[in-house]
GROMACS .gro file of C-alpha atoms in nm:
model
  140
    1UNK     CA    1  -1.824  -3.266  -1.968
    2UNK     CA    2  -2.172  -3.108  -1.983
    3UNK     CA    3  -2.364  -3.104  -2.309
    4UNK     CA    4  -2.508  -2.769  -2.421
    5UNK     CA    5  -2.795  -2.718  -2.659
    6UNK     CA    6  -2.792  -2.430  -2.901
    7UNK     CA    7  -3.061  -2.289  -3.124
    8UNK     CA    8  -3.437  -2.303  -3.080
    9UNK     CA    9  -3.589  -2.554  -2.843
   10UNK     CA   10  -3.782  -2.825  -3.025
   11UNK     CA   11  -4.112  -2.967  -2.919
   12UNK     CA   12  -4.165  -3.341  -2.886
   13UNK     CA   13  -4.407  -3.327  -3.180
   14UNK     CA   14  -4.284  -3.205  -3.517
   15UNK     CA   15  -4.510  -3.077  -3.791
   16UNK     CA   16  -4.453  -3.130  -4.160
   17UNK     CA   17  -4.659  -3.026  -4.456
   18UNK     CA   18  -4.805  -3.310  -4.663
   19UNK     CA   19  -4.973  -3.147  -4.959
   20UNK     CA   20  -5.228  -2.904  -4.821
   21UNK     CA   21  -5.266  -3.068  -4.482
   22UNK     CA   22  -5.051  -3.016  -4.174
   23UNK     CA   23  -4.913  -3.342  -4.042
   24UNK     CA   24  -4.812  -3.392  -3.681
   25UNK     CA   25  -4.548  -3.659  -3.632
   26UNK     CA   26  -4.486  -3.841  -3.305
   27UNK     CA   27  -4.225  -4.082  -3.173
   28UNK     CA   28  -4.277  -4.445  -3.272
   29UNK     CA   29  -4.325  -4.698  -2.994
   30UNK     CA   30  -4.108  -5.012  -2.990
   31UNK     CA   31  -4.420  -5.215  -3.070
   32UNK     CA   32  -4.495  -5.003  -3.378
   33UNK     CA   33  -4.136  -5.032  -3.500
   34UNK     CA   34  -4.154  -5.410  -3.465
   35UNK     CA   35  -4.492  -5.422  -3.641
   36UNK     CA   36  -4.367  -5.223  -3.942
   37UNK     CA   37  -4.040  -5.414  -3.948
   38UNK     CA   38  -4.236  -5.741  -3.974
   39UNK     CA   39  -4.453  -5.597  -4.253
   40UNK     CA   40  -4.151  -5.491  -4.458
   41UNK     CA   41  -3.950  -5.810  -4.405
   42UNK     CA   42  -4.144  -6.013  -4.661
   43UNK     CA   43  -3.959  -5.981  -4.989
   44UNK     CA   44  -4.256  -5.821  -5.169
   45UNK     CA   45  -4.096  -5.476  -5.200
   46UNK     CA   46  -3.942  -5.560  -5.534
   47UNK     CA   47  -4.221  -5.768  -5.677
   48UNK     CA   48  -4.296  -5.729  -6.047
   49UNK     CA   49  -4.589  -5.498  -5.975
   50UNK     CA   50  -4.357  -5.215  -5.865
   51UNK     CA   51  -4.365  -5.039  -6.199
   52UNK     CA   52  -4.435  -4.682  -6.091
   53UNK     CA   53  -4.218  -4.458  -5.875
   54UNK     CA   54  -4.533  -4.335  -5.698
   55UNK     CA   55  -4.614  -4.686  -5.572
   56UNK     CA   56  -4.592  -4.724  -5.197
   57UNK     CA   57  -4.444  -5.019  -5.010
   58UNK     CA   58  -4.380  -5.077  -4.640
   59UNK     CA   59  -4.006  -5.056  -4.585
   60UNK     CA   60  -3.798  -5.003  -4.272
   61UNK     CA   61  -3.488  -4.792  -4.336
   62UNK     CA   62  -3.172  -4.822  -4.130
   63UNK     CA   63  -2.986  -4.521  -3.992
   64UNK     CA   64  -2.744  -4.375  -4.250
   65UNK     CA   65  -2.895  -4.588  -4.530
   66UNK     CA   66  -2.890  -4.428  -4.874
   67UNK     CA   67  -3.237  -4.357  -5.008
   68UNK     CA   68  -3.408  -4.188  -5.301
   69UNK     CA   69  -3.659  -3.923  -5.198
   70UNK     CA   70  -3.921  -3.732  -5.397
   71UNK     CA   71  -3.946  -3.363  -5.316
   72UNK     CA   72  -4.276  -3.173  -5.306
   73UNK     CA   73  -4.200  -3.053  -5.663
   74UNK     CA   74  -4.161  -3.417  -5.779
   75UNK     CA   75  -3.783  -3.424  -5.817
   76UNK     CA   76  -3.606  -3.746  -5.711
   77UNK     CA   77  -3.286  -3.692  -5.510
   78UNK     CA   78  -3.038  -3.929  -5.348
   79UNK     CA   79  -2.992  -3.875  -4.975
   80UNK     CA   80  -2.904  -4.040  -4.646
   81UNK     CA   81  -3.141  -4.138  -4.368
   82UNK     CA   82  -3.033  -3.953  -4.054
   83UNK     CA   83  -2.961  -4.101  -3.711
   84UNK     CA   84  -3.295  -3.966  -3.588
   85UNK     CA   85  -3.544  -4.240  -3.499
   86UNK     CA   86  -3.840  -4.279  -3.733
   87UNK     CA   87  -4.157  -4.087  -3.650
   88UNK     CA   88  -4.519  -4.193  -3.694
   89UNK     CA   89  -4.784  -3.998  -3.880
   90UNK     CA   90  -5.070  -4.027  -4.124
   91UNK     CA   91  -4.981  -4.138  -4.476
   92UNK     CA   92  -5.201  -4.190  -4.777
   93UNK     CA   93  -5.236  -4.555  -4.661
   94UNK     CA   94  -5.307  -4.490  -4.290
   95UNK     CA   95  -5.048  -4.451  -4.018
   96UNK     CA   96  -4.688  -4.516  -4.116
   97UNK     CA   97  -4.325  -4.439  -4.045
   98UNK     CA   98  -4.153  -4.119  -4.155
   99UNK     CA   99  -3.776  -4.103  -4.192
  100UNK     CA  100  -3.562  -3.792  -4.167
  101UNK     CA  101  -3.338  -3.768  -4.475
  102UNK     CA  102  -3.060  -3.526  -4.567
  103UNK     CA  103  -3.035  -3.464  -4.943
  104UNK     CA  104  -2.908  -3.200  -5.184
  105UNK     CA  105  -3.136  -3.015  -5.424
  106UNK     CA  106  -3.006  -2.741  -5.651
  107UNK     CA  107  -2.685  -2.714  -5.450
  108UNK     CA  108  -2.872  -2.665  -5.121
  109UNK     CA  109  -2.845  -2.923  -4.845
  110UNK     CA  110  -3.188  -3.003  -4.703
  111UNK     CA  111  -3.344  -3.222  -4.434
  112UNK     CA  112  -3.703  -3.344  -4.447
  113UNK     CA  113  -3.914  -3.641  -4.339
  114UNK     CA  114  -4.045  -3.890  -4.596
  115UNK     CA  115  -4.278  -4.191  -4.569
  116UNK     CA  116  -4.248  -4.516  -4.767
  117UNK     CA  117  -4.628  -4.550  -4.755
  118UNK     CA  118  -4.654  -4.218  -4.941
  119UNK     CA  119  -4.430  -4.354  -5.218
  120UNK     CA  120  -4.187  -4.066  -5.159
  121UNK     CA  121  -3.885  -4.259  -5.029
  122UNK     CA  122  -3.726  -4.567  -5.184
  123UNK     CA  123  -3.419  -4.771  -5.094
  124UNK     CA  124  -3.111  -4.715  -5.312
  125UNK     CA  125  -3.114  -5.047  -5.496
  126UNK     CA  126  -3.051  -5.156  -5.851
  127UNK     CA  127  -3.427  -5.207  -5.906
  128UNK     CA  128  -3.508  -4.853  -5.794
  129UNK     CA  129  -3.222  -4.705  -5.999
  130UNK     CA  130  -3.360  -4.893  -6.303
  131UNK     CA  131  -3.703  -4.736  -6.242
  132UNK     CA  132  -3.540  -4.392  -6.207
  133UNK     CA  133  -3.363  -4.449  -6.541
  134UNK     CA  134  -3.689  -4.561  -6.704
  135UNK     CA  135  -3.858  -4.237  -6.596
  136UNK     CA  136  -3.563  -4.019  -6.698
  137UNK     CA  137  -3.432  -3.927  -6.350
  138UNK     CA  138  -3.098  -4.106  -6.400
  139UNK     CA  139  -2.879  -4.152  -6.703
  140UNK     CA  140  -2.739  -4.492  -6.801
   0.00000   0.00000   0.00000
């Protein structure tokens, strides 16, 4: 059975707005995915120095993994990483992976890309939920 596409055609390069700069994202190569996977596999993500929600850490998210994301207005929302492969773009710490996440904000369902190296996406773990409680984003 043939597959049909509907809607607008998409280019191979997506653009997202990171602050005041336009950010072009591209597909990650298998080598880049392996490199970032190796960097995030050391158990340093939850070291004692992660005391601020703005801190960045290398982390490789799995498809459909639950994640906390920070919107451009600074609100933290729980979402799910989509099945889309990660993209590569400039972060505040150099090049890094961006993950497409679906989340709900103010009753509206949204989809946006977030980068761990920008400190704007965190795994949904007890340690992160404790930080969110500390900063008043979650109730006990």
